[in-house]
Amino acid sequence: MQKNDLVTVQIEDMGTGGEGIGKVDGCALFIKDAIIGDLVEAKIMKMKKNYGYARLMNILTPSPARQNARCREARRCGGCQIQEMDYRQQLAFKKDKVENNLLRLGGVPREILESAMEGIIGMDEPFRYRNKAQYPVGRDREGRLTAGFYAGRTHQIIPVPDMDCALGAEDNQAVLEKILAFMEEYSISPYDEEAHAGLVRHVLIRKGFTTGELMVCLVINGESIPHSDVLAKRLSQIPGMTSITCSINREKTNVIMGNEIRTIWGQSYITDYIGPVKFHISPLSFFQVNPVQTEKLYGAALEFAGLTGKETVWDLYCGIGTISLFLAREAGQVYGVEIVPQAIEDAKNNAAANGIENARFHVGKAEEVLPDLYEKEGIRADVIVVDPPRKGCEQAVLETMVKMQPERIVYVSCDPATLARDVKYLRESGYEIKRVKAVDMFPHTVHVETVCCLHRVNS
Ligand code: SAH
């Protein structure tokens, strides 16, 4: 096999990036947009020694799990990887991924995993779940003003009319149309990355799903938007509009948001709820993008924590304190640790806004704060919750957790591979897996979240 050869491939597996995998002459081929069960014709793009990459040319026999994507541009867009796969199959694929990691990388015995593993929590309606979208603004090849999403791995914009993103809120379309029409009318230039010139770089739209409040923030390469009163008047007619701001970003950078936010109309923030807890969301605040599933995920974390009102709980990698505030209502005392100072500011404000007085927060690296407080102050915990980024927990965090001897450790994970690695260490250090639940926070993408409860076993 060599570059440009056409081959027929039966897709038998799926890679971590959602690409279909099939074998030809004993050699694995990775084929984007092919799904398990498809028989496809593909063109070899690149060959390595034992594997290669091929482009999907034709679907000869479609998989029973194949369905039409809802987005017209699903394949070109970099956002989703498996929109053409039936949702039940997506869920089965994600649950398998969690199980396989725990079995193979985590070394969890099959009978223990089988009794711990619960069903994956999917969405009843797996579309329109994102409460946040960031659209680049630019010009298309013909020089027309456009806004949309970047095509996968490029900075070429797929324009909005072609791609009303089926994961985002329906309101997004109207907001962008009004902004583009306004820019056209008043000759306001979009930002040009190459030349580092032009004004409007990105449009950020956020929606409070519970409150219906809408936020629009225009990221600009300048100090202000000419005729912004006209823009504000038009945007404020959209039902739910609560906050219109601009963010100043004059740097030559891929970072979307600038740090300075100016209010153009209404408030500088919107409000939303996860379960009973209220959050203030500013353009720069972190907030979970799928609030419906977040409530289920953190609800499971709370259930696994098994609180009775007396416990001391540590919530490591606490972000804006979403889990901490959920836990605080049923714990004695909660301590959160987070590396981003602004997130801790938000966490404290959110605690105050909800009248929660038994949550305290520390800024710093979990792998420094926890060992330090343990050595110097002998802190203890009945339950420790962790929700680390993809790379999982640092060794120093795992070691200190074990020394603290909590009854239960609740591990919330966005990457089953690092979860499995950390579970292996915890199982070798006196903890056993009791319950595992996967939650689908990002339907149509390959991501999966897991919450895993480990109990201390007498040894
Ligand atoms: N549960 C949180 C989100 C957790 S995401 C919420 O709902 O808000 C992981 C968090 O870990 C991020 O907020 C990130 O800033 C933080 N983080 C990353 N590395 C860290 C470290 N070494 N120590 C502490 N926090 C860290």
Tab-separated table of C-alpha atoms and ligand atoms in Angstrom:
chain	number	residue	atom	x	y	z
A	1	MET	CA	0.000	0.000	0.000
A	2	GLN	CA	1.209	3.464	-0.745
A	3	LYS	CA	-0.004	7.036	-0.920
A	4	ASN	CA	-3.043	7.595	-3.160
A	5	ASP	CA	-3.943	3.880	-3.358
A	6	LEU	CA	-7.664	3.194	-3.122
A	7	VAL	CA	-8.542	0.439	-0.662
A	8	THR	CA	-11.719	-1.218	0.625
A	9	VAL	CA	-11.851	-1.327	4.431
A	10	GLN	CA	-14.201	-2.890	6.983
A	11	ILE	CA	-14.283	-0.559	10.006
A	12	GLU	CA	-13.950	-2.603	13.192
A	13	ASP	CA	-12.853	-0.205	15.874
A	14	MET	CA	-12.709	3.447	16.803
A	15	GLY	CA	-9.676	5.436	17.869
A	16	THR	CA	-9.515	7.925	20.742
A	17	GLY	CA	-10.097	10.787	18.297
A	18	GLY	CA	-13.289	9.145	16.964
A	19	GLU	CA	-11.695	7.983	13.712
A	20	GLY	CA	-12.720	4.612	12.270
A	21	ILE	CA	-10.080	1.866	12.306
A	22	GLY	CA	-9.926	-1.054	9.909
A	23	LYS	CA	-7.232	-3.434	8.717
A	24	VAL	CA	-5.860	-3.996	5.239
A	25	ASP	CA	-3.116	-6.634	4.823
A	26	GLY	CA	-2.651	-6.680	8.606
A	27	CYS	CA	-2.035	-2.953	8.683
A	28	ALA	CA	-4.340	-0.626	10.676
A	29	LEU	CA	-5.787	2.334	8.809
A	30	PHE	CA	-7.239	5.362	10.591
A	31	ILE	CA	-10.113	6.928	8.670
A	32	LYS	CA	-11.827	10.108	9.883
A	33	ASP	CA	-15.664	10.103	9.635
A	34	ALA	CA	-15.883	6.325	9.167
A	35	ILE	CA	-17.698	4.500	11.970
A	36	ILE	CA	-17.680	0.956	13.332
A	37	GLY	CA	-19.635	-1.315	11.005
A	38	ASP	CA	-19.085	0.712	7.815
A	39	LEU	CA	-17.560	-0.873	4.724
A	40	VAL	CA	-15.765	2.002	3.024
A	41	GLU	CA	-13.573	2.896	0.140
A	42	ALA	CA	-10.666	5.054	1.282
A	43	LYS	CA	-7.621	6.709	-0.210
A	44	ILE	CA	-4.261	6.291	1.528
A	45	MET	CA	-2.875	9.643	2.577
A	46	LYS	CA	0.125	8.648	4.675
A	47	MET	CA	1.752	5.297	5.483
A	48	LYS	CA	3.906	4.437	8.493
A	49	LYS	CA	5.454	1.066	9.199
A	50	ASN	CA	2.456	-0.712	10.743
A	51	TYR	CA	-0.346	1.768	10.295
A	52	GLY	CA	-1.540	4.576	8.095
A	53	TYR	CA	-4.072	7.331	7.553
A	54	ALA	CA	-6.658	7.266	4.783
A	55	ARG	CA	-9.400	9.596	3.599
A	56	LEU	CA	-13.001	8.431	3.418
A	57	MET	CA	-14.037	8.457	-0.259
A	58	ASN	CA	-17.172	6.292	-0.389
A	59	ILE	CA	-19.371	4.441	2.034
A	60	LEU	CA	-19.970	1.088	0.299
A	61	THR	CA	-22.151	-0.455	3.011
A	62	PRO	CA	-23.220	1.864	5.829
A	63	SER	CA	-23.007	0.686	9.424
A	64	PRO	CA	-26.378	-0.001	11.112
A	65	ALA	CA	-25.243	2.684	13.589
A	66	ARG	CA	-24.864	5.314	10.883
A	67	GLN	CA	-27.241	8.283	10.851
A	68	ASN	CA	-27.322	11.568	8.998
A	69	ALA	CA	-25.551	14.401	10.787
A	70	ARG	CA	-27.797	17.274	11.810
A	71	CYS	CA	-25.218	19.886	10.860
A	72	ARG	CA	-24.661	20.357	7.161
A	73	GLU	CA	-20.960	20.924	7.758
A	74	ALA	CA	-20.400	18.253	10.423
A	75	ARG	CA	-17.407	16.729	8.637
A	76	ARG	CA	-15.571	19.976	7.864
A	77	CYS	CA	-16.252	21.547	11.245
A	78	GLY	CA	-13.718	20.706	13.922
A	79	GLY	CA	-16.291	20.652	16.734
A	80	CYS	CA	-17.886	17.189	16.594
A	81	GLN	CA	-16.207	13.902	15.705
A	82	ILE	CA	-19.039	11.359	15.799
A	83	GLN	CA	-22.229	13.170	14.823
A	84	GLU	CA	-22.876	10.518	12.163
A	85	MET	CA	-23.095	7.760	14.765
A	86	ASP	CA	-26.411	6.793	16.386
A	87	TYR	CA	-26.564	8.330	19.872
A	88	ARG	CA	-27.080	5.000	21.674
A	89	GLN	CA	-23.961	3.661	19.958
A	90	GLN	CA	-22.046	6.775	20.976
A	91	LEU	CA	-22.997	6.073	24.586
A	92	ALA	CA	-21.990	2.410	24.310
A	93	PHE	CA	-18.645	3.473	22.787
A	94	LYS	CA	-17.999	5.895	25.662
A	95	LYS	CA	-18.943	3.420	28.382
A	96	ASP	CA	-16.638	0.821	26.791
A	97	LYS	CA	-13.834	3.359	26.698
A	98	VAL	CA	-14.137	3.945	30.459
A	99	GLU	CA	-14.349	0.204	31.221
A	100	ASN	CA	-11.425	-0.725	28.992
A	101	ASN	CA	-9.183	1.908	30.511
A	102	LEU	CA	-9.990	0.823	34.044
A	103	LEU	CA	-9.437	-2.848	33.174
A	104	ARG	CA	-6.300	-2.493	31.071
A	105	LEU	CA	-4.497	0.588	32.345
A	106	GLY	CA	-5.989	0.577	35.820
A	107	GLY	CA	-5.607	-3.163	36.411
A	108	VAL	CA	-9.028	-3.297	38.071
A	109	PRO	CA	-10.176	-6.946	38.293
A	110	ARG	CA	-13.148	-7.622	36.027
A	111	GLU	CA	-15.469	-8.798	38.830
A	112	ILE	CA	-14.812	-5.656	40.863
A	113	LEU	CA	-15.425	-3.427	37.872
A	114	GLU	CA	-18.575	-5.290	36.905
A	115	SER	CA	-20.132	-4.783	40.304
A	116	ALA	CA	-19.060	-1.108	40.430
A	117	MET	CA	-19.898	-0.012	36.889
A	118	GLU	CA	-23.275	1.666	36.445
A	119	GLY	CA	-25.058	2.690	33.255
A	120	ILE	CA	-23.805	5.729	31.360
A	121	ILE	CA	-25.961	8.840	31.757
A	122	GLY	CA	-26.829	10.227	28.328
A	123	MET	CA	-29.039	13.143	27.320
A	124	ASP	CA	-32.698	12.739	26.345
A	125	GLU	CA	-32.180	15.383	23.672
A	126	PRO	CA	-28.473	15.402	22.743
A	127	PHE	CA	-28.570	18.659	20.758
A	128	ARG	CA	-28.601	22.381	21.648
A	129	TYR	CA	-26.856	21.568	24.915
A	130	ARG	CA	-24.011	24.108	24.809
A	131	ASN	CA	-24.594	27.349	26.692
A	132	LYS	CA	-21.532	29.035	25.218
A	133	ALA	CA	-20.246	29.681	21.690
A	134	GLN	CA	-17.306	31.691	20.400
A	135	TYR	CA	-17.430	32.664	16.745
A	136	PRO	CA	-14.505	34.135	14.836
A	137	VAL	CA	-15.400	37.055	12.554
A	138	GLY	CA	-13.538	37.517	9.265
A	139	ARG	CA	-13.875	37.546	5.501
A	140	ASP	CA	-14.465	34.629	3.150
A	141	ARG	CA	-12.478	34.000	-0.045
A	142	GLU	CA	-14.647	36.493	-1.935
A	143	GLY	CA	-13.953	39.126	0.685
A	144	ARG	CA	-17.447	39.038	2.196
A	145	LEU	CA	-17.971	39.619	5.886
A	146	THR	CA	-18.539	36.326	7.671
A	147	ALA	CA	-18.714	34.686	11.096
A	148	GLY	CA	-18.807	31.007	11.917
A	149	PHE	CA	-16.495	28.273	13.110
A	150	TYR	CA	-13.059	27.282	11.986
A	151	ALA	CA	-12.912	24.213	9.753
A	152	GLY	CA	-11.018	21.422	11.582
A	153	ARG	CA	-7.331	22.272	12.188
A	154	THR	CA	-7.456	25.466	10.070
A	155	HIS	CA	-8.336	29.121	10.520
A	156	GLN	CA	-10.713	29.067	7.585
A	157	ILE	CA	-14.173	30.182	8.681
A	158	ILE	CA	-17.221	28.071	7.798
A	159	PRO	CA	-19.921	30.740	7.602
A	160	VAL	CA	-22.914	30.683	9.923
A	161	PRO	CA	-25.736	30.196	7.389
A	162	ASP	CA	-24.147	26.879	6.396
A	163	MET	CA	-23.585	25.674	9.848
A	164	ASP	CA	-26.123	26.736	12.437
A	165	CYS	CA	-24.339	24.634	15.052
A	166	ALA	CA	-26.781	21.993	16.289
A	167	LEU	CA	-25.042	21.818	19.663
A	168	GLY	CA	-25.439	25.526	20.395
A	169	ALA	CA	-28.439	27.639	21.390
A	170	GLU	CA	-30.913	28.597	18.689
A	171	ASP	CA	-30.507	32.282	19.641
A	172	ASN	CA	-26.911	32.329	18.361
A	173	GLN	CA	-27.981	32.625	14.745
A	174	ALA	CA	-30.061	35.787	15.298
A	175	VAL	CA	-27.296	37.419	17.323
A	176	LEU	CA	-24.699	36.845	14.617
A	177	GLU	CA	-26.999	37.981	11.819
A	178	LYS	CA	-27.672	41.260	13.633
A	179	ILE	CA	-23.976	41.844	14.300
A	180	LEU	CA	-22.940	41.127	10.709
A	181	ALA	CA	-25.704	43.347	9.267
A	182	PHE	CA	-24.650	46.155	11.634
A	183	MET	CA	-20.983	45.802	10.663
A	184	GLU	CA	-21.913	45.862	6.984
A	185	GLU	CA	-24.082	48.950	7.375
A	186	TYR	CA	-21.528	50.979	9.333
A	187	SER	CA	-18.474	49.626	7.487
A	188	ILE	CA	-16.951	48.126	10.604
A	189	SER	CA	-14.060	45.884	9.702
A	190	PRO	CA	-13.530	42.327	10.878
A	191	TYR	CA	-10.154	41.462	12.324
A	192	ASP	CA	-7.524	40.138	9.920
A	193	GLU	CA	-5.149	37.769	11.720
A	194	GLU	CA	-2.319	37.984	9.185
A	195	ALA	CA	-2.266	41.787	9.010
A	196	HIS	CA	-3.184	42.230	12.708
A	197	ALA	CA	-5.623	44.908	11.548
A	198	GLY	CA	-9.394	45.412	11.629
A	199	LEU	CA	-11.714	45.633	14.635
A	200	VAL	CA	-14.059	42.741	15.435
A	201	ARG	CA	-12.238	39.499	16.297
A	202	HIS	CA	-14.749	37.193	17.943
A	203	VAL	CA	-18.301	37.098	19.205
A	204	LEU	CA	-18.903	35.285	22.492
A	205	ILE	CA	-22.487	34.271	23.220
A	206	ARG	CA	-23.617	32.715	26.499
A	207	LYS	CA	-27.039	31.686	27.643
A	208	GLY	CA	-28.401	30.865	31.078
A	209	PHE	CA	-30.497	27.798	30.293
A	210	THR	CA	-32.493	28.022	33.516
A	211	THR	CA	-32.964	31.804	33.515
A	212	GLY	CA	-33.154	32.381	29.739
A	213	GLU	CA	-30.667	35.261	30.086
A	214	LEU	CA	-28.439	36.001	27.083
A	215	MET	CA	-24.961	37.536	27.003
A	216	VAL	CA	-23.106	38.885	23.989
A	217	CYS	CA	-19.483	39.962	24.189
A	218	LEU	CA	-17.640	41.300	21.129
A	219	VAL	CA	-13.890	40.848	21.287
A	220	ILE	CA	-12.277	43.822	19.587
A	221	ASN	CA	-8.851	44.951	18.469
A	222	GLY	CA	-9.528	48.530	19.585
A	223	GLU	CA	-10.901	50.602	22.436
A	224	SER	CA	-14.553	50.801	21.399
A	225	ILE	CA	-17.100	49.967	18.706
A	226	PRO	CA	-18.350	52.913	16.612
A	227	HIS	CA	-22.148	53.399	16.849
A	228	SER	CA	-22.327	50.798	19.600
A	229	ASP	CA	-25.618	52.384	20.767
A	230	VAL	CA	-27.230	51.258	17.488
A	231	LEU	CA	-25.852	47.759	17.889
A	232	ALA	CA	-27.013	47.634	21.510
A	233	LYS	CA	-30.498	48.757	20.537
A	234	ARG	CA	-30.806	46.024	17.924
A	235	LEU	CA	-29.345	43.236	20.031
A	236	SER	CA	-31.402	44.185	23.071
A	237	GLN	CA	-34.554	43.369	21.113
A	238	ILE	CA	-33.658	39.672	21.195
A	239	PRO	CA	-35.709	38.068	23.983
A	240	GLY	CA	-33.613	37.353	27.086
A	241	MET	CA	-30.819	39.796	26.235
A	242	THR	CA	-29.278	40.787	29.563
A	243	SER	CA	-25.656	41.709	28.987
A	244	ILE	CA	-23.822	43.302	26.042
A	245	THR	CA	-20.135	43.950	26.522
A	246	CYS	CA	-16.909	44.224	24.620
A	247	SER	CA	-13.575	42.705	25.500
A	248	ILE	CA	-10.436	44.578	24.497
A	249	ASN	CA	-7.825	42.327	22.910
A	250	ARG	CA	-5.157	44.221	20.946
A	251	GLU	CA	-2.564	41.458	21.080
A	252	LYS	CA	-1.357	39.397	18.143
A	253	THR	CA	-2.433	36.113	19.707
A	254	ASN	CA	-4.580	33.006	19.400
A	255	VAL	CA	-6.025	33.676	22.851
A	256	ILE	CA	-9.613	34.715	22.204
A	257	MET	CA	-10.573	36.945	25.118
A	258	GLY	CA	-8.854	40.124	26.243
A	259	ASN	CA	-8.750	40.847	29.976
A	260	GLU	CA	-10.533	44.194	29.951
A	261	ILE	CA	-14.327	44.064	29.712
A	262	ARG	CA	-16.499	47.144	29.070
A	263	THR	CA	-20.261	47.082	29.396
A	264	ILE	CA	-22.145	48.473	26.395
A	265	TRP	CA	-25.688	47.727	27.513
A	266	GLY	CA	-27.384	46.061	30.500
A	267	GLN	CA	-25.416	44.146	33.119
A	268	SER	CA	-21.833	42.913	32.968
A	269	TYR	CA	-22.905	39.348	33.782
A	270	ILE	CA	-25.745	36.846	33.489
A	271	THR	CA	-27.083	34.454	36.109
A	272	ASP	CA	-27.705	30.749	35.843
A	273	TYR	CA	-28.286	27.771	38.093
A	274	ILE	CA	-26.853	24.302	38.414
A	275	GLY	CA	-29.378	22.458	40.550
A	276	PRO	CA	-30.303	24.875	43.344
A	277	VAL	CA	-26.981	26.751	43.265
A	278	LYS	CA	-26.918	30.170	41.603
A	279	PHE	CA	-23.932	31.416	39.593
A	280	HIS	CA	-22.911	34.826	38.276
A	281	ILE	CA	-21.296	34.359	34.872
A	282	SER	CA	-19.121	37.136	33.412
A	283	PRO	CA	-17.538	37.027	29.957
A	284	LEU	CA	-14.278	35.821	31.501
A	285	SER	CA	-15.666	33.362	34.056
A	286	PHE	CA	-15.335	29.664	33.618
A	287	PHE	CA	-18.708	27.901	33.604
A	288	GLN	CA	-19.536	24.348	32.590
A	289	VAL	CA	-20.841	24.376	28.999
A	290	ASN	CA	-23.487	21.684	29.460
A	291	PRO	CA	-25.377	22.659	32.617
A	292	VAL	CA	-27.994	19.889	32.300
A	293	GLN	CA	-25.404	17.104	32.394
A	294	THR	CA	-23.219	18.967	34.890
A	295	GLU	CA	-26.034	18.724	37.392
A	296	LYS	CA	-26.192	14.954	36.826
A	297	LEU	CA	-22.407	14.544	37.059
A	298	TYR	CA	-22.043	16.588	40.225
A	299	GLY	CA	-25.219	15.035	41.596
A	300	ALA	CA	-23.497	11.649	41.268
A	301	ALA	CA	-20.367	13.061	42.943
A	302	LEU	CA	-22.527	14.292	45.822
A	303	GLU	CA	-24.291	10.942	46.126
A	304	PHE	CA	-20.967	9.065	46.079
A	305	ALA	CA	-19.599	11.393	48.764
A	306	GLY	CA	-22.288	10.005	51.097
A	307	LEU	CA	-22.547	13.117	53.279
A	308	THR	CA	-24.585	13.353	56.490
A	309	GLY	CA	-23.915	16.976	57.438
A	310	LYS	CA	-20.872	16.477	59.660
A	311	GLU	CA	-18.081	15.677	57.230
A	312	THR	CA	-14.969	17.633	56.399
A	313	VAL	CA	-14.574	17.563	52.627
A	314	TRP	CA	-11.710	18.727	50.416
A	315	ASP	CA	-12.542	19.597	46.810
A	316	LEU	CA	-9.314	19.687	44.808
A	317	TYR	CA	-9.170	21.434	41.404
A	318	CYS	CA	-12.377	23.202	42.444
A	319	GLY	CA	-12.580	25.835	39.669
A	320	ILE	CA	-15.359	28.304	40.471
A	321	GLY	CA	-16.523	25.970	43.226
A	322	THR	CA	-19.380	24.268	41.422
A	323	ILE	CA	-18.808	20.969	43.206
A	324	SER	CA	-17.765	22.622	46.484
A	325	LEU	CA	-21.031	24.565	46.694
A	326	PHE	CA	-23.042	21.477	45.784
A	327	LEU	CA	-21.285	19.571	48.589
A	328	ALA	CA	-21.410	22.391	51.140
A	329	ARG	CA	-25.168	22.098	51.502
A	330	GLU	CA	-24.747	18.576	52.900
A	331	ALA	CA	-21.296	18.674	54.507
A	332	GLY	CA	-19.922	20.079	57.753
A	333	GLN	CA	-17.101	22.031	56.148
A	334	VAL	CA	-15.783	22.181	52.589
A	335	TYR	CA	-12.317	23.347	51.494
A	336	GLY	CA	-11.626	24.038	47.826
A	337	VAL	CA	-8.218	24.284	46.136
A	338	GLU	CA	-7.705	25.829	42.708
A	339	ILE	CA	-4.768	27.259	40.765
A	340	VAL	CA	-6.556	30.179	39.004
A	341	PRO	CA	-7.012	33.157	41.372
A	342	GLN	CA	-9.948	34.607	39.386
A	343	ALA	CA	-11.808	31.294	39.675
A	344	ILE	CA	-11.372	31.416	43.464
A	345	GLU	CA	-12.740	34.981	43.466
A	346	ASP	CA	-15.779	33.657	41.594
A	347	ALA	CA	-16.066	30.713	43.978
A	348	LYS	CA	-16.109	33.031	47.009
A	349	ASN	CA	-18.662	35.352	45.412
A	350	ASN	CA	-20.836	32.408	44.430
A	351	ALA	CA	-20.677	31.028	47.975
A	352	ALA	CA	-21.746	34.421	49.348
A	353	ALA	CA	-24.516	34.844	46.747
A	354	ASN	CA	-25.957	31.497	47.836
A	355	GLY	CA	-25.599	32.192	51.556
A	356	ILE	CA	-23.127	29.319	51.910
A	357	GLU	CA	-20.833	29.888	54.893
A	358	ASN	CA	-19.125	26.530	55.324
A	359	ALA	CA	-16.935	26.657	52.198
A	360	ARG	CA	-13.386	28.045	52.243
A	361	PHE	CA	-11.043	28.318	49.292
A	362	HIS	CA	-7.271	28.197	48.773
A	363	VAL	CA	-5.461	29.514	45.706
A	364	GLY	CA	-2.527	27.408	44.543
A	365	LYS	CA	-1.406	24.184	42.983
A	366	ALA	CA	-3.122	21.206	44.573
A	367	GLU	CA	0.223	19.359	44.584
A	368	GLU	CA	1.739	22.155	46.703
A	369	VAL	CA	-1.175	23.386	48.824
A	370	LEU	CA	-2.351	19.966	50.022
A	371	PRO	CA	1.053	18.511	51.095
A	372	ASP	CA	1.988	21.831	52.645
A	373	LEU	CA	-1.160	22.139	54.751
A	374	TYR	CA	-0.917	18.487	55.704
A	375	GLU	CA	2.677	18.861	56.937
A	376	LYS	CA	2.171	22.215	58.673
A	377	GLU	CA	-1.386	22.065	59.955
A	378	GLY	CA	-2.206	18.360	59.896
A	379	ILE	CA	-5.387	18.912	57.926
A	380	ARG	CA	-7.753	15.949	57.678
A	381	ALA	CA	-10.708	14.901	55.554
A	382	ASP	CA	-13.598	12.460	55.695
A	383	VAL	CA	-14.096	12.740	51.973
A	384	ILE	CA	-11.817	14.098	49.225
A	385	VAL	CA	-13.228	15.030	45.835
A	386	VAL	CA	-10.914	15.653	42.881
A	387	ASP	CA	-11.814	17.002	39.429
A	388	PRO	CA	-8.415	17.412	37.750
A	389	PRO	CA	-7.672	18.530	34.176
A	390	ARG	CA	-6.889	15.889	31.534
A	391	LYS	CA	-3.453	15.069	32.866
A	392	GLY	CA	-4.950	13.736	36.091
A	393	CYS	CA	-3.595	14.155	39.636
A	394	GLU	CA	0.046	14.861	40.389
A	395	GLN	CA	1.810	12.132	42.357
A	396	ALA	CA	2.170	14.469	45.380
A	397	VAL	CA	-1.613	14.918	45.464
A	398	LEU	CA	-2.237	11.167	45.372
A	399	GLU	CA	0.365	10.532	48.091
A	400	THR	CA	-1.029	13.189	50.406
A	401	MET	CA	-4.600	12.027	49.868
A	402	VAL	CA	-3.577	8.525	50.944
A	403	LYS	CA	-1.792	9.900	54.026
A	404	MET	CA	-4.911	11.856	54.981
A	405	GLN	CA	-6.837	8.563	55.045
A	406	PRO	CA	-10.278	9.851	54.052
A	407	GLU	CA	-13.083	7.265	54.179
A	408	ARG	CA	-13.985	8.008	50.595
A	409	ILE	CA	-12.326	9.511	47.532
A	410	VAL	CA	-14.614	10.723	44.754
A	411	TYR	CA	-12.711	11.115	41.499
A	412	VAL	CA	-14.373	13.162	38.739
A	413	SER	CA	-12.449	12.738	35.501
A	414	CYS	CA	-12.500	14.082	31.946
A	415	ASP	CA	-9.949	11.534	30.730
A	416	PRO	CA	-10.470	7.811	31.435
A	417	ALA	CA	-6.783	7.022	30.770
A	418	THR	CA	-5.410	9.248	33.528
A	419	LEU	CA	-8.304	8.226	35.790
A	420	ALA	CA	-7.239	4.598	35.313
A	421	ARG	CA	-3.585	5.422	36.075
A	422	ASP	CA	-4.543	7.220	39.306
A	423	VAL	CA	-7.025	4.504	40.323
A	424	LYS	CA	-4.211	1.970	39.997
A	425	TYR	CA	-2.143	3.921	42.525
A	426	LEU	CA	-5.073	4.379	44.908
A	427	ARG	CA	-6.015	0.684	44.738
A	428	GLU	CA	-2.419	-0.224	45.601
A	429	SER	CA	-2.587	2.204	48.535
A	430	GLY	CA	-5.561	0.908	50.481
A	431	TYR	CA	-8.573	2.077	48.445
A	432	GLU	CA	-11.080	0.049	46.447
A	433	ILE	CA	-13.445	1.066	43.673
A	434	LYS	CA	-17.079	0.909	44.763
A	435	ARG	CA	-19.042	2.784	42.119
A	436	VAL	CA	-18.274	4.106	38.637
A	437	LYS	CA	-20.623	6.171	36.531
A	438	ALA	CA	-19.906	7.706	33.131
A	439	VAL	CA	-21.786	10.850	32.133
A	440	ASP	CA	-22.035	12.143	28.587
A	441	MET	CA	-21.351	15.857	28.900
A	442	PHE	CA	-20.434	16.346	25.235
A	443	PRO	CA	-22.690	14.342	22.898
A	444	HIS	CA	-21.316	13.919	19.320
A	445	THR	CA	-17.744	14.434	20.489
A	446	VAL	CA	-15.435	11.670	21.738
A	447	HIS	CA	-15.173	13.117	25.239
A	448	VAL	CA	-16.558	11.308	28.253
A	449	GLU	CA	-16.695	12.258	31.932
A	450	THR	CA	-16.515	9.702	34.696
A	451	VAL	CA	-17.206	9.831	38.392
A	452	CYS	CA	-15.633	7.098	40.438
A	453	CYS	CA	-15.991	6.399	44.135
A	454	LEU	CA	-13.226	4.668	46.091
A	455	HIS	CA	-13.568	3.502	49.714
A	456	ARG	CA	-10.802	2.986	52.223
A	457	VAL	CA	-10.418	-0.704	52.978
A	458	ASN	CA	-9.040	-2.002	56.265
A	459	SER	CA	-5.553	-3.350	55.824
B	1	SAH	N1	-15.054	21.375	39.196
B	1	SAH	C1	-14.658	22.598	38.548
B	1	SAH	C2	-13.919	22.403	37.250
B	1	SAH	C3	-12.703	21.586	37.305
B	1	SAH	S1	-11.781	21.675	35.811
B	1	SAH	C4	-15.871	23.434	38.234
B	1	SAH	O1	-16.928	22.900	37.996
B	1	SAH	O2	-15.735	24.634	38.203
B	1	SAH	C5	-10.150	21.529	36.475
B	1	SAH	C6	-9.683	22.727	37.256
B	1	SAH	O3	-8.381	22.454	37.755
B	1	SAH	C7	-9.562	24.020	36.458
B	1	SAH	O4	-10.317	25.023	37.106
B	1	SAH	C8	-8.056	24.338	36.489
B	1	SAH	O5	-7.799	25.725	36.550
B	1	SAH	C9	-7.631	23.659	37.756
B	1	SAH	N2	-6.205	23.254	37.853
B	1	SAH	C10	-5.388	22.858	36.877
B	1	SAH	N3	-4.196	22.473	37.383
B	1	SAH	C11	-4.278	22.618	38.732
B	1	SAH	C12	-3.361	22.380	39.807
B	1	SAH	N4	-2.157	21.894	39.584
B	1	SAH	N5	-3.786	22.627	41.055
B	1	SAH	C13	-5.038	23.104	41.293
B	1	SAH	N6	-5.930	23.354	40.310
B	1	SAH	C14	-5.556	23.120	39.039
